[in-house]
Structure formats: structure tokens, C-alpha cells
Short mmCIF file of C-alpha atoms and ligand atoms in Angstrom, two decimals:
data_model
loop_
_atom_site.label_atom_id
_atom_site.label_comp_id
_atom_site.label_asym_id
_atom_site.label_seq_id
_atom_site.Cartn_x
_atom_site.Cartn_y
_atom_site.Cartn_z
CA MET A 257 -2.52 -22.04 5.38
CA ILE A 258 1.00 -20.78 5.86
CA LYS A 259 1.53 -17.89 3.04
CA MET A 260 5.00 -18.00 1.63
CA ALA A 261 7.17 -14.77 1.19
CA LEU A 262 7.19 -13.74 -2.31
CA LEU A 263 10.03 -10.83 -1.58
CA SER A 264 12.28 -11.67 0.96
CA ILE A 265 15.22 -8.69 1.95
CA GLU A 266 17.53 -9.94 4.33
CA GLY A 267 20.29 -7.37 6.18
CA LEU A 268 20.54 -4.73 3.22
CA SER A 269 22.78 -1.67 3.71
CA LYS A 270 23.38 0.65 0.91
CA SER A 271 25.67 4.18 1.09
CA PHE A 272 26.08 6.71 -1.28
CA GLY A 273 29.29 8.37 -0.40
CA ALA A 274 28.85 9.04 3.10
CA LEU A 275 25.24 8.84 3.17
CA GLN A 276 24.00 6.07 4.68
CA VAL A 277 20.74 5.14 2.65
CA LEU A 278 19.44 1.35 4.18
CA ASN A 279 21.26 -0.06 7.39
CA ASN A 280 20.55 -3.84 7.93
CA LEU A 281 17.27 -3.33 5.80
CA SER A 282 15.06 -6.59 6.76
CA PHE A 283 11.43 -7.14 5.62
CA GLU A 284 9.16 -9.61 3.72
CA VAL A 285 6.19 -9.69 1.42
CA GLU A 286 3.76 -12.58 1.75
CA GLN A 287 2.40 -13.76 -2.01
CA GLY A 288 -0.92 -11.77 -2.92
CA SER A 289 -0.38 -9.02 -0.51
CA VAL A 290 -0.61 -5.63 -1.34
CA PHE A 291 2.69 -4.22 0.60
CA GLY A 292 2.60 -0.55 1.33
CA PHE A 293 6.06 0.84 1.73
CA ILE A 294 6.20 4.22 3.23
CA GLY A 295 8.52 6.65 5.27
CA LYS A 296 10.08 10.42 4.75
CA ASN A 297 11.60 12.03 1.41
CA GLY A 298 14.77 11.05 0.72
CA SER A 299 14.27 7.74 3.52
CA GLY A 300 15.43 5.15 1.11
CA LYS A 301 12.24 3.74 -0.70
CA THR A 302 13.25 4.17 -4.33
CA THR A 303 17.03 3.16 -3.49
CA THR A 304 15.25 -0.21 -2.15
CA MET A 305 13.05 -0.65 -5.23
CA LYS A 306 15.85 -0.22 -7.74
CA ILE A 307 18.23 -2.85 -5.56
CA ILE A 308 15.22 -5.14 -6.07
CA VAL A 309 14.98 -4.56 -9.58
CA GLY A 310 18.78 -4.89 -10.01
CA LEU A 311 19.67 -1.55 -10.84
CA LEU A 312 21.39 -0.41 -8.20
CA LYS A 313 24.02 -2.54 -5.89
CA ALA A 314 23.67 -2.79 -2.16
CA GLN A 315 26.93 -3.22 -0.42
CA SER A 316 25.51 -5.91 1.78
CA GLY A 317 22.27 -7.93 2.08
CA SER A 318 20.10 -10.36 -0.07
CA VAL A 319 17.08 -10.07 -1.87
CA HIS A 320 15.40 -12.83 -3.13
CA ILE A 321 12.61 -13.44 -5.20
CA SER A 322 10.47 -16.44 -4.88
CA GLY A 323 13.41 -17.91 -3.59
CA VAL A 324 15.50 -16.78 -6.58
CA PRO A 325 18.52 -14.33 -5.68
CA VAL A 326 18.32 -11.04 -7.24
CA LYS A 327 21.90 -10.44 -8.44
CA TYR A 328 23.13 -6.33 -9.69
CA GLY A 329 22.72 -5.49 -13.48
CA GLU A 330 21.21 -9.37 -14.11
CA THR A 331 17.87 -10.07 -15.63
CA LYS A 332 17.54 -13.35 -14.13
CA THR A 333 14.69 -12.54 -11.64
CA ASN A 334 13.14 -9.35 -13.81
CA HIS A 335 11.04 -11.70 -15.56
CA MET A 336 8.98 -11.80 -12.38
CA ILE A 337 9.19 -8.30 -11.91
CA GLY A 338 6.99 -5.32 -12.91
CA TYR A 339 7.87 -2.26 -12.34
CA LEU A 340 6.07 1.27 -12.51
CA PRO A 341 8.94 3.81 -11.88
CA ASP A 342 8.26 7.35 -9.63
CA VAL A 343 8.79 9.13 -13.40
CA PRO A 344 7.84 6.43 -16.04
CA GLU A 345 9.35 7.96 -19.71
CA TYR A 346 8.35 6.81 -23.09
CA TYR A 347 9.05 7.44 -26.37
CA GLY A 348 6.25 9.67 -27.63
CA PHE A 349 5.88 8.79 -31.29
CA PHE A 350 4.53 5.55 -30.42
CA ASN A 351 0.92 4.71 -29.71
CA ALA A 352 -0.05 2.15 -26.67
CA ILE A 353 -0.46 -0.65 -28.75
CA GLU A 354 2.98 -0.53 -30.70
CA TYR A 355 4.70 0.46 -27.22
CA LEU A 356 3.29 -2.38 -25.50
CA ARG A 357 4.46 -4.38 -28.52
CA LEU A 358 8.01 -3.06 -27.84
CA VAL A 359 8.37 -3.52 -24.33
CA GLY A 360 6.46 -7.41 -24.69
CA GLN A 361 9.67 -8.04 -27.78
CA ILE A 362 11.92 -6.74 -24.83
CA ALA A 363 10.62 -9.56 -22.55
CA ASN A 364 10.75 -12.17 -25.36
CA MET A 365 7.03 -13.26 -25.21
CA SER A 366 5.62 -14.46 -28.36
CA PRO A 367 3.84 -11.88 -30.95
CA ALA A 368 0.48 -13.90 -30.10
CA LYS A 369 0.87 -13.67 -26.55
CA ILE A 370 2.09 -10.11 -26.60
CA LYS A 371 -1.63 -9.30 -28.80
CA SER A 372 -3.54 -11.30 -26.45
CA GLN A 373 -1.70 -9.53 -23.30
CA THR A 374 -2.18 -6.00 -24.99
CA SER A 375 -5.77 -6.15 -25.38
CA GLU A 376 -6.65 -7.52 -22.36
CA LEU A 377 -4.40 -4.49 -20.30
CA LEU A 378 -5.70 -1.92 -22.16
CA GLU A 379 -9.13 -2.79 -21.29
CA LEU A 380 -7.72 -3.56 -17.62
CA VAL A 381 -6.52 -0.08 -17.46
CA GLY A 382 -9.34 1.86 -19.57
CA LEU A 383 -7.09 3.28 -22.22
CA GLN A 384 -8.50 0.78 -25.14
CA ASP A 385 -10.09 3.77 -26.92
CA SER A 386 -6.85 5.89 -26.92
CA ALA A 387 -5.10 2.89 -27.55
CA LYS A 388 -4.29 4.03 -31.26
CA ARG A 389 -2.81 7.62 -30.23
CA LYS A 390 0.35 8.84 -29.79
CA ILE A 391 1.57 8.37 -26.20
CA ARG A 392 3.06 11.94 -26.53
CA GLY A 393 -0.68 13.45 -26.47
CA TYR A 394 -1.33 11.40 -23.22
CA SER A 395 -2.44 12.93 -20.01
CA ARG A 396 -0.35 11.98 -16.95
CA GLY A 397 -3.12 9.63 -15.85
CA MET A 398 -3.37 8.04 -18.64
CA LYS A 399 0.81 7.56 -19.06
CA GLN A 400 0.41 6.33 -15.70
CA ARG A 401 -2.32 3.79 -16.65
CA LEU A 402 -0.02 2.75 -19.39
CA GLY A 403 2.68 2.31 -16.79
CA ILE A 404 0.97 -0.39 -14.98
CA ALA A 405 0.09 -2.21 -18.78
CA GLN A 406 3.36 -2.00 -19.29
CA ALA A 407 4.67 -3.28 -15.89
CA LEU A 408 2.11 -6.15 -15.90
CA ILE A 409 2.58 -7.23 -20.11
CA HIS A 410 4.84 -10.46 -18.94
CA GLU A 411 2.65 -11.54 -16.10
CA PRO A 412 5.28 -10.70 -13.04
CA THR A 413 4.12 -12.37 -10.09
CA LEU A 414 5.60 -9.45 -8.29
CA LEU A 415 4.75 -5.45 -9.65
CA ILE A 416 6.63 -2.77 -7.74
CA CYS A 417 5.01 0.75 -7.95
CA ASP A 418 6.83 4.02 -6.75
CA GLU A 419 4.75 6.54 -6.04
CA PRO A 420 2.27 5.60 -8.66
CA THR A 421 -0.60 8.31 -7.19
CA SER A 422 1.57 11.07 -6.94
CA ALA A 423 0.47 12.67 -10.28
CA LEU A 424 -3.17 12.54 -10.15
CA ASP A 425 -6.22 14.01 -9.68
CA PRO A 426 -8.69 12.60 -6.62
CA GLN A 427 -10.47 10.00 -9.70
CA GLY A 428 -7.38 9.31 -11.17
CA ARG A 429 -6.22 8.32 -7.85
CA SER A 430 -8.74 6.70 -6.97
CA ASP A 431 -9.26 5.05 -10.22
CA LEU A 432 -5.66 3.60 -9.62
CA LEU A 433 -6.38 2.24 -6.55
CA GLY A 434 -9.44 0.37 -8.16
CA LEU A 435 -6.85 -1.14 -10.77
CA LEU A 436 -4.34 -1.95 -7.74
CA GLU A 437 -7.61 -3.66 -6.00
CA LEU A 438 -8.32 -5.49 -9.34
CA VAL A 439 -4.53 -6.36 -10.27
CA ARG A 440 -3.38 -8.06 -6.82
CA GLN A 441 -6.02 -11.25 -7.87
CA ARG A 442 -2.86 -11.62 -10.52
CA THR A 443 0.45 -10.60 -8.54
CA THR A 444 1.71 -9.23 -5.28
CA VAL A 445 2.17 -5.47 -4.94
CA LEU A 446 4.91 -3.27 -3.83
CA LEU A 447 3.51 -0.19 -3.38
CA SER A 448 5.06 2.95 -1.94
CA THR A 449 3.19 6.05 -1.48
CA HIS A 450 3.14 9.43 0.75
CA ILE A 451 -0.57 9.08 0.99
CA LEU A 452 -1.73 7.05 3.83
CA THR A 453 -5.32 6.48 2.94
CA ASP A 454 -4.09 4.93 0.24
CA VAL A 455 -2.25 2.69 1.76
CA GLU A 456 -5.31 2.33 4.55
CA ARG A 457 -7.16 1.14 0.89
CA VAL A 458 -5.63 -1.33 -0.40
CA CYS A 459 -2.67 -1.99 1.30
CA ASP A 460 -2.78 -5.40 3.94
CA ALA A 461 0.24 -4.69 5.36
CA VAL A 462 2.79 -2.18 5.65
CA GLY A 463 6.50 -1.05 6.28
CA VAL A 464 7.56 2.54 7.46
CA LEU A 465 11.18 3.25 6.76
CA ASP A 466 12.90 5.12 8.97
CA GLY A 467 16.90 5.54 9.57
CA GLY A 468 17.37 3.26 7.18
CA LYS A 469 15.61 -0.50 8.70
CA LEU A 470 11.88 -0.48 9.31
CA ALA A 471 10.19 1.21 12.26
CA LEU A 472 6.85 0.12 11.79
CA TYR A 473 6.29 -3.69 10.09
CA GLY A 474 3.62 -5.88 9.75
CA LYS A 475 -0.32 -6.52 8.67
CA LEU A 476 -2.42 -3.30 8.55
CA ASP A 477 -5.03 -5.00 11.14
CA GLU A 478 -2.89 -6.50 13.21
CA LEU A 479 -0.45 -3.62 14.01
CA LYS A 480 -4.25 -1.24 14.62
CA ALA A 481 -4.88 -4.16 17.37
CA ALA A 482 -1.48 -4.06 18.73
CA HIS A 483 -1.62 -0.27 19.01
CA ARG A 484 -5.41 -0.48 19.71
CA ARG A 485 -6.72 2.39 22.80
CA ASP A 486 -8.60 1.86 25.39
CA THR A 487 -11.61 3.70 23.77
CA ILE A 488 -15.07 2.14 22.73
CA VAL A 489 -17.38 4.40 20.05
CA ILE A 490 -21.01 3.81 20.72
CA GLU A 491 -24.07 5.14 18.44
CA MET A 492 -27.06 5.40 20.63
CA GLU A 493 -30.44 5.95 18.87
CA SER A 494 -30.56 9.68 19.63
CA ALA A 495 -28.54 12.89 20.61
CA ALA A 496 -30.78 13.24 23.78
CA ALA A 497 -29.86 9.93 25.16
CA ALA A 498 -26.36 9.92 24.52
CA GLN A 499 -26.24 13.18 26.30
CA ARG A 500 -28.44 12.08 28.83
CA LEU A 501 -26.10 8.77 29.42
CA ALA A 502 -23.06 10.71 29.49
CA GLN A 503 -22.57 11.69 33.26
CA PRO A 504 -24.02 7.82 34.59
CA LEU A 505 -21.42 6.51 32.64
CA LEU A 506 -18.71 8.99 33.93
CA GLY A 507 -19.40 7.44 37.15
CA LEU A 508 -18.33 3.45 36.65
CA PRO A 509 -15.56 2.94 38.28
CA PHE A 510 -13.70 1.33 34.72
CA VAL A 511 -14.30 4.79 33.15
CA GLN A 512 -12.20 7.32 32.63
CA GLN A 513 -13.38 9.50 30.28
CA VAL A 514 -16.34 10.28 28.14
CA GLY A 515 -16.88 12.50 25.21
CA GLY A 516 -18.08 12.49 21.85
CA GLY A 517 -20.98 14.44 19.76
CA GLY A 518 -24.54 14.30 18.03
CA ASN A 519 -25.87 10.45 19.15
CA THR A 520 -22.17 9.28 19.93
CA LEU A 521 -20.41 8.77 22.86
CA THR A 522 -16.61 8.32 23.20
CA ILE A 523 -15.92 6.24 26.32
CA ASP A 524 -12.12 5.55 27.43
CA VAL A 525 -11.97 2.93 29.88
CA HIS A 526 -9.04 0.89 31.88
CA ASN A 527 -8.95 -2.47 29.63
CA VAL A 528 -11.49 -2.78 26.39
CA THR A 529 -11.74 -6.57 26.66
CA ALA A 530 -12.80 -6.75 29.91
CA ASN A 531 -15.04 -3.32 30.12
CA GLY A 532 -16.26 -3.47 26.71
CA ARG A 533 -19.17 -5.59 27.82
CA ASP A 534 -19.49 -3.93 31.41
CA VAL A 535 -20.51 -1.05 29.35
CA LEU A 536 -22.73 -2.38 27.37
CA ALA A 537 -24.14 -4.35 30.15
CA PHE A 538 -25.10 -1.10 31.61
CA LEU A 539 -26.33 0.78 28.61
CA SER A 540 -28.99 -1.95 28.61
CA GLU A 541 -30.21 -1.62 32.27
CA GLN A 542 -30.48 2.39 31.37
CA ASP A 543 -33.04 1.11 28.43
CA SER A 544 -31.83 2.72 25.53
CA THR A 545 -31.23 1.16 22.53
CA VAL A 546 -27.84 0.93 21.20
CA ARG A 547 -26.96 1.58 17.46
CA ALA A 548 -23.41 0.66 16.87
CA TYR A 549 -20.83 -0.58 19.10
CA HIS A 550 -17.23 -0.49 18.23
CA VAL A 551 -13.22 -0.09 19.43
CA LEU A 552 -11.60 3.04 18.43
CA GLU A 553 -8.90 1.65 15.88
CA PRO A 554 -5.98 4.05 15.06
CA SER A 555 -5.24 5.42 11.90
CA LEU A 556 -2.32 4.63 10.00
CA GLU A 557 -1.14 8.31 10.46
CA SER A 558 -1.15 8.23 13.92
CA LEU A 559 0.93 5.01 14.06
CA TYR A 560 3.40 6.25 11.46
CA LEU A 561 3.51 9.86 13.52
CA ASP A 562 4.40 7.41 16.56
CA VAL A 563 7.29 5.63 15.00
CA ILE A 564 8.72 8.50 13.04
CA ALA A 565 10.70 10.77 14.86
N1 ATP B 96 22.43 8.34 -7.16
C1 ATP B 96 22.52 8.83 -5.74
N2 ATP B 96 23.40 9.17 -5.92
C2 ATP B 96 23.72 9.71 -4.39
N3 ATP B 96 22.46 9.91 -3.30
C3 ATP B 96 21.45 9.46 -4.07
C4 ATP B 96 21.11 8.22 -5.16
N4 ATP B 96 20.16 8.02 -5.13
C5 ATP B 96 19.37 8.37 -4.15
N5 ATP B 96 20.66 9.13 -3.27
C6 ATP B 96 19.95 9.15 -2.12
O1 ATP B 96 19.57 8.61 -1.01
C7 ATP B 96 18.72 8.89 -0.28
C8 ATP B 96 17.45 8.08 -0.16
O2 ATP B 96 16.34 8.30 -1.70
P1 ATP B 96 15.59 7.89 -2.10
O3 ATP B 96 15.14 8.28 -3.66
O4 ATP B 96 15.69 6.35 -1.93
O5 ATP B 96 14.31 8.62 -1.12
P2 ATP B 96 12.48 8.12 -1.14
O6 ATP B 96 12.39 7.43 0.14
O7 ATP B 96 12.38 7.28 -2.57
O8 ATP B 96 12.42 9.35 -1.09
P3 ATP B 96 10.93 10.45 -2.06
O9 ATP B 96 9.81 9.97 -0.97
O10 ATP B 96 11.41 11.77 -1.84
O11 ATP B 96 10.88 9.68 -3.12
C9 ATP B 96 18.23 10.75 -0.78
O12 ATP B 96 18.99 11.26 0.27
C10 ATP B 96 18.91 10.64 -1.54
O13 ATP B 96 19.48 12.01 -2.02
MG1 MG B 97 11.27 7.83 -4.07
#
């Protein structure tokens, strides 16, 4: 199945005075995807997100959501977008139900729809028990949860989250990532964050913003495969077996280096595709049991550090 681009950004440039933040930025986010938008402080992630929601005007380029162009200051595309800003602000004297009602009214929803969405979303984000407490007494994590509910109330096709986990403790972060995993069934997500392990957990595609454009862009598994190193990791049945095999492995013509620890061997070969089965064949001749075999994948962190100057 060919997936349609839900969000399409083309040739976007944006300067603040003499400072050029975006320089001919282009990328697409597929429908149903959770896209990790990463980059150094000040690289322009929030700027890009604000342009997508029509809060900032770009000097040139275009943004389309489901084929509909985004125009600065216009709200035509905003019914398709849910936005969780980096610093969500609330009227503290409202409780969650009252606040969501206001947001739903602004989005022109019917009272019945607001009611059903409110109860469903409060349950989804785990705030049903605090729904009648004033927001002013909420913790930061609770405010983030309410932010997600607020962003989803009008059933947007694109959810934009600007560093939603930055203020959260590890439990809150894990909860929020779990929420995003749930939410992805109903909406496409554009997520900016500095926490690369979060991206590895929930995102299927990434873009690294650097110098105003994407320095790395694509599906996470494809990027990892493309930047794969020729290293095989093998788990033997025991540390003794691994130790015994290290030296003989090193004697094979296609093996460059052998490392590891415990019952694990990490073997650098010339070409992992061709030599992987050679290594396995050799090990089986040695009368040893291989418990696990995999090709070492680069982490997102190492990919990121490779492209960021
Ligand atoms: N309204 C503004 N006026 C002038 N400069 C701005 C404005 N908004 C952003 N900038 C500048 O544009 C650059 C990009 O900012 P932006 O907030 O988009 O970065 P970011 O990638 O979201 O960073 P962070 O990771 O710190 O959130 C920064 O140098 C910032 O100072
Ligand atoms: Mg930002």
C-alpha cells in the first residue's frame, strides 16, 4: 500500500531579522506515522511547528495538510491539527471538564460531541479522577496530560507535540510515550524532543534539523539499516564457549576483530551480508550452541552525532 503524505513541507525558509532559521526545508510525514523531529536547541523545531499551525509566517515555501495549504493567520487547516505547545498555559480557575468544554466550543463542536469526547479523552489520559479539580492545582505531568486531551478533542488528523516530555519525571515520561502509542491509532503525530531514546521507542520516522534543513531524514529502520556497521553480535551458551572461540574466529580471513564479554562475541567482518553465514557455519563446525545472532544496529544517538556538526 502506498501511504499518502499527511503533512508535506516544501522549500520552507524563515528568518528572524538577519538570523536565518529555516533554509529551504522540505519533508513529508506519512499518514499514521509518528515522526520524531529532532535537532539542537535553536535549530528551528518550534519555529517549523508554529508555521504548520499558522502562527508564524514563512518567507517562502509551502505547507500542506492532506493536500490543503496552510495560510498564515488562517484557521482553515486548524481543524485538522491538534497542537500541544512546549509550554501549555491554562486558565487555572477552570477544572478539566470546563476547560475542555471551552476548547470544544472554540472548535465549533456540538455540546453532545464535546461531552462524549471529554469523557473518552479524560479516561485516555488518566485524568478522570481529577476532572473536577481546578487546573491550578495540577502537577506539570497532569497539565501535560490535559494538554494531550485538549489537542485531541476535535479529532485532528495531525497531532503536533513540542517537547511534551521535557518537564516530566521518568514515570510521567513513560506514561506520556504510552499515550502517544495509543493515540497513533487515531492520528498522525509530529513530535519534537531531545530525548533520542523516546524517539526510538515511539517514532517510526525521523528528521534531524540542522542548518535550516534536514541533515538526516527517513524511516528509522531504513536509516539504521543504511548506516549499519559490519558487526555481528553472537550470544553463546556460556562464557567459556565464547572465550574458547575468540581466537579461532580471529584466524578466519573475513574476520577483522573479535570482542565482547561474558557469553557474547562481537565480530567485525568485511561484509556482514556475505560473511554472516560464514561465521555461523564456522561456529556450527566447532560444536557450539549459538543462542542468539544479530547484526549490530547503530543507535539513533550515533546516527545523530554523525550528522550533527
Ligand atoms: N519570535 C522570534 N524572534 C526572533 N528570533 C526568534 C523568534 N523565535 C525564535 N527565534 C530564534 O530562532 C531560532 C530557532 O528557534 P526555535 O525556538 O524554533 O528552536 P528549537 O529548535 O525549537 O529550539 P529548542 O530545542 O531550544 O526548543 C533561535 O535562534 C531563536 O532564538
Ligand atoms: Mg523548541
